[in-house]
Short mmCIF file of C-alpha atoms in Angstrom, two decimals:
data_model
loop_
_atom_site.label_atom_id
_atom_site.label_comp_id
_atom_site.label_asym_id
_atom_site.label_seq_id
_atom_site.Cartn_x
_atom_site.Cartn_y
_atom_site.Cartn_z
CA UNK A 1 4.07 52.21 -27.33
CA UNK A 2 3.20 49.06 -29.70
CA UNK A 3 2.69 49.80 -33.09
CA UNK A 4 -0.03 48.48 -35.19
CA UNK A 5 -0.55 47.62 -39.11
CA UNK A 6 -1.06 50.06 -41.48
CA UNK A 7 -3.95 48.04 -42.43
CA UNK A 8 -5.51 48.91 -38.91
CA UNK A 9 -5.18 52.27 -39.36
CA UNK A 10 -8.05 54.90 -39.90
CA UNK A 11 -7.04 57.73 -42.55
CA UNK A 12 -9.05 61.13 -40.96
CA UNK A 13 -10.36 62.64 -44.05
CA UNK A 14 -10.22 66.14 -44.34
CA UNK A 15 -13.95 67.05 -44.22
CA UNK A 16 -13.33 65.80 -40.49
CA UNK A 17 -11.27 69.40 -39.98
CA UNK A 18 -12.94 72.41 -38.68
CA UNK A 19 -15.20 73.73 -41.17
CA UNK A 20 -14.04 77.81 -39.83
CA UNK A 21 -10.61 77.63 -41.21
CA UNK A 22 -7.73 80.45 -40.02
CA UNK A 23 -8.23 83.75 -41.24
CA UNK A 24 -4.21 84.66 -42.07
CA UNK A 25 -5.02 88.07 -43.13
CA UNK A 26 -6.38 89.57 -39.29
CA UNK A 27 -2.75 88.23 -37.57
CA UNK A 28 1.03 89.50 -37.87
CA UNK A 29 1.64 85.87 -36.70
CA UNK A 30 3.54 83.29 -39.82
CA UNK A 31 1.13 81.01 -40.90
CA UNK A 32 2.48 78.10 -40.08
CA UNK A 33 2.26 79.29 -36.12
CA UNK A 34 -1.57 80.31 -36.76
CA UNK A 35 -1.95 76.85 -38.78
CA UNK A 36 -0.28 75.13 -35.95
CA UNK A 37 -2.12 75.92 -33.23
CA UNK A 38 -5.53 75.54 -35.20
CA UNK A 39 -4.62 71.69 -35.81
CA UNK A 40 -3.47 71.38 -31.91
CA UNK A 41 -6.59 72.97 -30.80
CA UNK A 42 -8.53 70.54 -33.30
CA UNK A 43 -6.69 67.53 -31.91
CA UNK A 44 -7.45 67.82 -28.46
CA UNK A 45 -10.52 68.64 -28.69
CA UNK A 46 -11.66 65.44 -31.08
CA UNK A 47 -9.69 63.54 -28.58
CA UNK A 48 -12.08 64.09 -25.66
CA UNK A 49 -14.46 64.14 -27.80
CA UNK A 50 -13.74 60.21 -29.01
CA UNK A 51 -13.69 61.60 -32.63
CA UNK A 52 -10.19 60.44 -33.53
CA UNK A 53 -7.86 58.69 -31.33
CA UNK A 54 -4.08 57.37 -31.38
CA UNK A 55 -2.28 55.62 -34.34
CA UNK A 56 -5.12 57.40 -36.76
CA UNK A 57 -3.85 58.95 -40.09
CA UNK A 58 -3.88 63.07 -40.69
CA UNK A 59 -4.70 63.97 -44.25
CA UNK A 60 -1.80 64.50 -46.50
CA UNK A 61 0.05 67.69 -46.20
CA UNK A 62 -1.12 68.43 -50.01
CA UNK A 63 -4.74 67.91 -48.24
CA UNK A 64 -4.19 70.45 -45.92
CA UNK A 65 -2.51 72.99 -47.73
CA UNK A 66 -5.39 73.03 -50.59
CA UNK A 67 -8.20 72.89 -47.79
CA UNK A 68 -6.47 75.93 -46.20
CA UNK A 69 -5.14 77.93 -49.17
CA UNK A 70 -1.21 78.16 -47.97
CA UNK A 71 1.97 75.62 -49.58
CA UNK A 72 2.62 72.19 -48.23
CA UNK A 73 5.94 73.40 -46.60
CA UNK A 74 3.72 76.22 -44.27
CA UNK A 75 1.91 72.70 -43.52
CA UNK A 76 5.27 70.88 -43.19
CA UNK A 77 6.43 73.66 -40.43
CA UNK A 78 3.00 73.36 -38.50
CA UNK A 79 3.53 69.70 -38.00
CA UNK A 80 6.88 69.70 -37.12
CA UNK A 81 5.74 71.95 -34.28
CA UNK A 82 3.15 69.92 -33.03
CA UNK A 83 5.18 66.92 -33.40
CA UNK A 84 7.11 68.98 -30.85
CA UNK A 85 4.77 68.78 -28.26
CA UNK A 86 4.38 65.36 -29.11
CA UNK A 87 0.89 65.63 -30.60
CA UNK A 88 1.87 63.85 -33.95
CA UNK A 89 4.22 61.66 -35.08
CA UNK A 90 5.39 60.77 -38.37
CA UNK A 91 6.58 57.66 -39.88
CA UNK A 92 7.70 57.16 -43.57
CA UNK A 93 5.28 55.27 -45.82
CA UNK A 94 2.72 55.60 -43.66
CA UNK A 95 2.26 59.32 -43.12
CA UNK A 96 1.40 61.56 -39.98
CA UNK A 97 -0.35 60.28 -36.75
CA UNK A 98 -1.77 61.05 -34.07
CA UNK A 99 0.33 60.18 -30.82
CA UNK A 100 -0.17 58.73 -27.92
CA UNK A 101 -3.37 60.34 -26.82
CA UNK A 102 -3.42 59.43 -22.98
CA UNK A 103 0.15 61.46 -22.39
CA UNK A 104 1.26 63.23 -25.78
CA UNK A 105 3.76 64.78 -24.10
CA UNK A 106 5.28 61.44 -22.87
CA UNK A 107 5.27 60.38 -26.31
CA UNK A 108 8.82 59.28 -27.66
CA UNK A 109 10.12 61.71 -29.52
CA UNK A 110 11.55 61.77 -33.41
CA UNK A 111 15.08 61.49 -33.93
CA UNK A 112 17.24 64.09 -33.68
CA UNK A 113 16.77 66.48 -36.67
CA UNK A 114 18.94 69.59 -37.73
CA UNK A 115 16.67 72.38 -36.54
CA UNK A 116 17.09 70.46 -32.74
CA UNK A 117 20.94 70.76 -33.27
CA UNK A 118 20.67 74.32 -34.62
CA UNK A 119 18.24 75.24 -31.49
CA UNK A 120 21.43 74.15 -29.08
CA UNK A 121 24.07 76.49 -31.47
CA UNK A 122 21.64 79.36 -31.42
CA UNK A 123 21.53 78.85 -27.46
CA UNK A 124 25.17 78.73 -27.43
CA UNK A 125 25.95 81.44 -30.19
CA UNK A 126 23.73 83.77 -27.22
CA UNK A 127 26.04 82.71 -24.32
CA UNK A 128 29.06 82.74 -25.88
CA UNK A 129 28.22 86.17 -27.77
CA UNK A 130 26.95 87.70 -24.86
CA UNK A 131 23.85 88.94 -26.21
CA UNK A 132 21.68 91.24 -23.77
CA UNK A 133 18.25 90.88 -23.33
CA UNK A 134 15.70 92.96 -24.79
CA UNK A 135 18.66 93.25 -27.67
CA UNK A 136 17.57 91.96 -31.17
CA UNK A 137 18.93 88.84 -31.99
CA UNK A 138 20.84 88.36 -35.46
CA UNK A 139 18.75 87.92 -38.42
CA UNK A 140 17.88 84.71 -39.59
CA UNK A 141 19.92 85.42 -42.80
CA UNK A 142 22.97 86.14 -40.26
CA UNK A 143 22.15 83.22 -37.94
CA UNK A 144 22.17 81.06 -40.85
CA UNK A 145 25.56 81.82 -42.03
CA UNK A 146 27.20 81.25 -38.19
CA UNK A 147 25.69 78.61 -37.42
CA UNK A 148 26.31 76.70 -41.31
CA UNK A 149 22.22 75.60 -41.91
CA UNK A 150 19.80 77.21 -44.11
CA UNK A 151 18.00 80.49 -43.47
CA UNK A 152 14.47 78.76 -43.08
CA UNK A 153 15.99 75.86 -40.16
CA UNK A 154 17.06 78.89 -38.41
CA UNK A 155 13.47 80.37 -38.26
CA UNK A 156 11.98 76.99 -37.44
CA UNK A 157 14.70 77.19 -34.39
CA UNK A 158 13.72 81.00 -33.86
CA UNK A 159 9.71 79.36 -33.15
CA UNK A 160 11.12 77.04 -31.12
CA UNK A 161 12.77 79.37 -28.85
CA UNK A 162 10.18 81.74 -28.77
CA UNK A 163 7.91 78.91 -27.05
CA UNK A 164 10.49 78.33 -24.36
CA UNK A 165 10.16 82.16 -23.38
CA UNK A 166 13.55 82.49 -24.93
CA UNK A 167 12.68 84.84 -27.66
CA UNK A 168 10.14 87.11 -28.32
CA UNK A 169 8.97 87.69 -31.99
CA UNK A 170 7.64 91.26 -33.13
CA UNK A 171 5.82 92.87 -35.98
CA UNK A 172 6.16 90.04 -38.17
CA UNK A 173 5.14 90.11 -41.72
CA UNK A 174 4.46 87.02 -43.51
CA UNK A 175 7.28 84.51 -42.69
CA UNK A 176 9.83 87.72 -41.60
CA UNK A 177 10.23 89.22 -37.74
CA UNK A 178 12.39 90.96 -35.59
CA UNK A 179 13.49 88.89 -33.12
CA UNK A 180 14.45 90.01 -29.28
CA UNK A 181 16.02 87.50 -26.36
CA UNK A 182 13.57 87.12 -23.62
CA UNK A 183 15.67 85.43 -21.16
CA UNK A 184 19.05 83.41 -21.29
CA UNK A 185 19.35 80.04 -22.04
CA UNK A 186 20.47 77.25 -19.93
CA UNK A 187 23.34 75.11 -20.92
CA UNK A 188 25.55 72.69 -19.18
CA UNK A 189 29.63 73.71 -19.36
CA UNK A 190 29.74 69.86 -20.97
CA UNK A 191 26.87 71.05 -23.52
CA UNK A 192 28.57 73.95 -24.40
CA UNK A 193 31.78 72.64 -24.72
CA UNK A 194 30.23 69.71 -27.09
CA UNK A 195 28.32 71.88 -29.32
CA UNK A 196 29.57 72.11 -32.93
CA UNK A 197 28.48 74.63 -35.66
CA UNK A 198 26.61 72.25 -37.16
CA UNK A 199 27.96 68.58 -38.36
CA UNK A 200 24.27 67.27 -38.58
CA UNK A 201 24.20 63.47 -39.70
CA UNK A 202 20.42 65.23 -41.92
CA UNK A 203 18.68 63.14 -44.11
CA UNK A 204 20.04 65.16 -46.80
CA UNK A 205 23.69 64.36 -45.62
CA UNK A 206 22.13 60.24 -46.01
CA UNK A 207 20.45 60.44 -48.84
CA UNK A 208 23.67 62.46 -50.75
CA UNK A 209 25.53 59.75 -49.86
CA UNK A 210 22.98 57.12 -51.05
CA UNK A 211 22.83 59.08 -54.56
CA UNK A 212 26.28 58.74 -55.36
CA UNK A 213 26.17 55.23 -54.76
CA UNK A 214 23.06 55.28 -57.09
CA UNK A 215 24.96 56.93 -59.89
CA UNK A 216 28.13 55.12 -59.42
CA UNK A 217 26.36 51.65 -59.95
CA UNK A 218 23.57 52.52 -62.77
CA UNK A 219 25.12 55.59 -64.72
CA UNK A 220 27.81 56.20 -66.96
CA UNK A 221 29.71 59.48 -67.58
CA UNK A 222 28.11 61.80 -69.64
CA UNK A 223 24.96 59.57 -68.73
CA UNK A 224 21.82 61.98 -67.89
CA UNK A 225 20.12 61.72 -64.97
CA UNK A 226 16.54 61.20 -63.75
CA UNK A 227 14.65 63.92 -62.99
CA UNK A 228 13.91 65.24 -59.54
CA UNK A 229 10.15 63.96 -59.33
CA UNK A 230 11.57 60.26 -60.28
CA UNK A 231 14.17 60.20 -57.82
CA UNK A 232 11.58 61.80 -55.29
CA UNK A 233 9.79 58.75 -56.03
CA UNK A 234 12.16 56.25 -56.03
CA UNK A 235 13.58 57.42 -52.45
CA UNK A 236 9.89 58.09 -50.96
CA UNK A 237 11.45 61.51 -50.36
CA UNK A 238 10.04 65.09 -51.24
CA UNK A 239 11.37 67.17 -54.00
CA UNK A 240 13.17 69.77 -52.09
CA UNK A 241 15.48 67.36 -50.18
CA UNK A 242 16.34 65.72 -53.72
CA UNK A 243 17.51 69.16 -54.71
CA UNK A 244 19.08 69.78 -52.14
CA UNK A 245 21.28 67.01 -52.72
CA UNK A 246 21.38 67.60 -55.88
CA UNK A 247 22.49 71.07 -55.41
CA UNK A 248 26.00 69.16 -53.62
CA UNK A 249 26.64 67.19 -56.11
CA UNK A 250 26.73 70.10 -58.47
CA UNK A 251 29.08 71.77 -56.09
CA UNK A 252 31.52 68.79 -55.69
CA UNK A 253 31.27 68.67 -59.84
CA UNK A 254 30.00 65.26 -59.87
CA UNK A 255 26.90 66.73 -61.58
CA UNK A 256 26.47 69.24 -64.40
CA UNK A 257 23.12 70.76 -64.64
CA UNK A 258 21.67 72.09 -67.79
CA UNK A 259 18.19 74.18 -68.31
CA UNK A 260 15.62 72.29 -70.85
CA UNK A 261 15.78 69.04 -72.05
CA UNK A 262 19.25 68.23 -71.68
CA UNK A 263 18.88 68.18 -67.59
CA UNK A 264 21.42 67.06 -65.35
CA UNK A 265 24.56 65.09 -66.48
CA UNK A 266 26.93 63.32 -64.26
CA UNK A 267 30.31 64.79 -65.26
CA UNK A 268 32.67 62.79 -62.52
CA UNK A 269 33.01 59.76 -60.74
CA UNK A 270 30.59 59.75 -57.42
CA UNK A 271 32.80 57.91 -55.55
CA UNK A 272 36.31 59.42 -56.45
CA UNK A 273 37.92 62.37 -53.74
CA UNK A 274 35.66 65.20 -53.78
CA UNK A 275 37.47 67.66 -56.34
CA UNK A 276 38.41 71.36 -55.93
CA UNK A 277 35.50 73.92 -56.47
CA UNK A 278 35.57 75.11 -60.27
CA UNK A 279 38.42 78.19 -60.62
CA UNK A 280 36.11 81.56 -61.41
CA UNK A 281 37.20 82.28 -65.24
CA UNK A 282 35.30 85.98 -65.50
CA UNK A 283 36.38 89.16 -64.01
CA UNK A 284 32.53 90.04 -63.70
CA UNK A 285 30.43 88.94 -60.85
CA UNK A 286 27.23 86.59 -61.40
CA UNK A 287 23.87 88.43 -62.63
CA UNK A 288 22.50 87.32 -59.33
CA UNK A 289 25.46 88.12 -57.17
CA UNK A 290 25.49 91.89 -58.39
CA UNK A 291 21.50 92.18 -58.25
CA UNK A 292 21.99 91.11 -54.34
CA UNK A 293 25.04 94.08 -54.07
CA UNK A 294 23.02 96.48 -56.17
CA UNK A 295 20.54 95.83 -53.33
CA UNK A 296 23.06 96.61 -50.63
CA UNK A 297 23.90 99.72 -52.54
CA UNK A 298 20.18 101.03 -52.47
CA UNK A 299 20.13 99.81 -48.50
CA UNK A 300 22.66 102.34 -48.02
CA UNK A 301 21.34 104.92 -49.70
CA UNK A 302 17.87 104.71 -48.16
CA UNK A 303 19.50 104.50 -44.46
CA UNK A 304 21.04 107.99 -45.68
CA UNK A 305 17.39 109.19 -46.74
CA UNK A 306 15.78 108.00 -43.44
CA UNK A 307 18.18 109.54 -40.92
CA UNK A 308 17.99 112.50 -43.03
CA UNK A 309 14.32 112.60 -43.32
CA UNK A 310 12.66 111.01 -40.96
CA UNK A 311 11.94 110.17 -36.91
CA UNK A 312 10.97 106.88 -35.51
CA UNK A 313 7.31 105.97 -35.25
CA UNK A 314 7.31 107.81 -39.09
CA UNK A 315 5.63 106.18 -42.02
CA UNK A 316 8.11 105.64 -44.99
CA UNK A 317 6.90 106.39 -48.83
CA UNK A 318 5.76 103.31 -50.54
CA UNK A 319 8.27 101.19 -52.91
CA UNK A 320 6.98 102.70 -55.73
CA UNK A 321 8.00 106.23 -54.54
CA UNK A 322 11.44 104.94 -53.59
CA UNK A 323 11.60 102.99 -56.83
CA UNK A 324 10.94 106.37 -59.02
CA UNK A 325 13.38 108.27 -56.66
CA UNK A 326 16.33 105.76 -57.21
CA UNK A 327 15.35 104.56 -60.64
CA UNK A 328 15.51 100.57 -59.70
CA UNK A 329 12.67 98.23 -59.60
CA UNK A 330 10.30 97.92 -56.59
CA UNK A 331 11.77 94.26 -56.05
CA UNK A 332 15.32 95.87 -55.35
CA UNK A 333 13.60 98.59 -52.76
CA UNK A 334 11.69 95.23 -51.18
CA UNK A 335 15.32 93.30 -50.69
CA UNK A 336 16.87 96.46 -49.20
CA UNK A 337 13.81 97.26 -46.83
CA UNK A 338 13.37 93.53 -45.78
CA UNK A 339 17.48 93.67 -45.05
CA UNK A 340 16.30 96.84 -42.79
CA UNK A 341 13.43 95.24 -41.22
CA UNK A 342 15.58 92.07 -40.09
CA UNK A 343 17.75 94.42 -38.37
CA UNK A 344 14.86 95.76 -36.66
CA UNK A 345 14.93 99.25 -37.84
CA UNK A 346 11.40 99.02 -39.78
CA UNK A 347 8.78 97.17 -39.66
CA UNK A 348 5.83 96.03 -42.19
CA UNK A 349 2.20 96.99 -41.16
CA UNK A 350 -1.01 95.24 -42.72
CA UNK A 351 -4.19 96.80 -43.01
CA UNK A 352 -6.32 100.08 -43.44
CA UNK A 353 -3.67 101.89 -41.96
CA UNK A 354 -1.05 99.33 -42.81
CA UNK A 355 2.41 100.76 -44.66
CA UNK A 356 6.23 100.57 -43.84
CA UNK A 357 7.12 102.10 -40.08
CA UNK A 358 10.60 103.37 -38.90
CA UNK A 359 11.04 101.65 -35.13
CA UNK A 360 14.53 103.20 -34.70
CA UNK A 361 17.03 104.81 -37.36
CA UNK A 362 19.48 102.81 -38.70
CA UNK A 363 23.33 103.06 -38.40
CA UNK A 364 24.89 105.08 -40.89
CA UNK A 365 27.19 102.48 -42.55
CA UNK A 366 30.79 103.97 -42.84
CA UNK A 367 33.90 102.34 -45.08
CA UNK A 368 31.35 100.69 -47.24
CA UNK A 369 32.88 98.41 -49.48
CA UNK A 370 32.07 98.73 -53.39
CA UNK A 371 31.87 94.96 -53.53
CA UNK A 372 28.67 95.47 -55.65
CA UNK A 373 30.23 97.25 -58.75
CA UNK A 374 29.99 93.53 -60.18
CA UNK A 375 33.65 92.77 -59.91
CA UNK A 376 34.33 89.29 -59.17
CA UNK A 377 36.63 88.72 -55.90
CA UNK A 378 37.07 85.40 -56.97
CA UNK A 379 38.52 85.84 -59.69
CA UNK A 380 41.08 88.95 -58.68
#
């Protein structure tokens, strides 16, 4: 398919979108699968209708997000979906179009992206794990940590599947669900045998490398360094990929970041050997390590409470009840219940007659470890 100018091209302005916009409130669905299905919906039908046609320019996700009241990255995960089916495409510089409309799903697809590579690991983490169907799946939180990519490209993969009939999402709440396999997956012995937990050439992986080239040629040590928005800028990228890379550098020590004005310093050579992580120098565990223990601690003690106390199909107190009964804050009682809702043993209900819902009691934990008395393990 032949590309044309940018000059050609007609930006859709966003009074051209459906005036009725999603109501996110009357659905257990995520937004971004509501949002996603609203654009597709719009698409085709301003495509037989001669309203828009191919190579034409969607609003900017900023656009979208204000006309509909959610954040650019629920946006972001509604096109990427949609790109998908081959609805969209998306060049950089000059935004998100509309694909070829006479076969979308003919349209050639983008290039191979992380969440692709982590839908192929999740397929084979099922085989190889043996997982049985109409069994939960792990958590995204778990998935994430087998497979080596973040929590949220897991989800994104956990969509994806669902729409092959390979998963089946349930009682979700907000971005959260329990997740069940459908059916298994199909893999070649050669696909299975070439699948890696996950060495994905990502744009963050590029554009990492690209920094420390940067820094190396226009820095000095001790130099600060631009902020996120300029580099943003300067690499036509958003801000969450530059921290992101960011985020490495400070873990290979080549950058030192500081709160306020003094920012982000480079501290070591970009290009030298990657160095040893920093040696742990406290006996005591981070502030934010031990809050995300304590909240394992309070897990455990409300699995105790509910096999105790209550039946499934039975409506739990609310976190303020728990809260008072414990003596922690309401966000610790959230953490622990959302940790018990990913392993499908609750589940959040919205509405008039909304609340939290045991769907089976959870496994008493025995030989728990008291990792969360804010030692460090590092250190010992």
């Amino acid at each position: 398919m032949q590309d044309i100018s940018s000059e050609n091209k007609r930006k859709i302005s966003i009074s051209e979108f459906p005036k009725e916009i999603p109501d996110f409130n009357s659905t257990y669905e995520p937004k971004d699968s509501v949002i996603k299905k609203w654009i597709t919906n719009w698409i085709i039908s301003s495509i037989k209708s001669n309203k828009i046609k191919e190579n034409d320019i969607l609003p900017s996700k900023a656009e979208i997000s204000d006309y509909l009241g959610v954040s650019s990255g629920t946006v972001q995960n509604a096109i990427r979906y949609i790109e998908d089916e081959g609805l969209l495409k998306s060049k950089q510089k000059s935004g998100t179009m509309i694909s070829n409309v006479t076969n979308p799903i003919a349209a050639v697809p983008k290039s191979t992206s992380k969440r692709e590579k982590a839908i192929l690991a999740i397929k084979k983490a099922i085989l190889v794990n043996k997982y049985k169907i109409g069994k939960p799946v792990p958590a995204t939180r778990k998935m994430s940590e087998y497979i080596g990519v973040s929590q949220n490209t897991v989800r994104l993969a956990y969509e994806y599947l669902c729409s092959e009939g390979i998963l089946e999402s349930l009682q979700m709440r907000g971005n959260d669900s329990n997740w069940y396999l459908k059916k298994l997956p199909e893999l070649s012995s050669k696909e299975l045998k070439n699948i890696d937990y996950i060495e994905a050439d990502t744009l963050v992986d590029k554009l990492t490398d690209t920094l420390k080239r940067y820094f190396a040629s226009n820095f000095q040590l001790g130099d600060k360094i631009p902020s996120h928005n300029i580099l943003a800028k300067q690499f036509n990228v958003s801000i969450k990929t530059i921290n992101d890379c960011i985020k490495r550098l400070t873990m290979q020590r080549i950058i030192t970041t500081h709160r306020g004005k003094y920012g982000s310093i480079l501290s070591q050579n970009p290009l030298a050997p990657v160095l040893e992580p920093l040696k742990e120098n406290s006996i005591f565990a981070k502030a934010k390590d031990a809050e995300f223990y304590y909240y394992q601690k309070i897990e455990t003690k409300l699995i105790e409470y509910i096999n105790q106390n209550y039946n499934a199909g039975d409506k739990l107190p609310s976190m303020a009840v728990f809260a008072g009964l414990y003596n922690v804050s309401t966000n610790t009682i959230r953490k622990a219940l959302i940790s018990l809702e990913q392993k499908g043993c609750i589940t959040f209900v919205r509405g008039r007659f909304g609340g939290t819902y045991i769907i089976q009691k959870p496994d008493i934990i025995t030989g728990q470890q008291y990792k969360w008395l804010s030692i460090n393990p590092d250190y010992i």
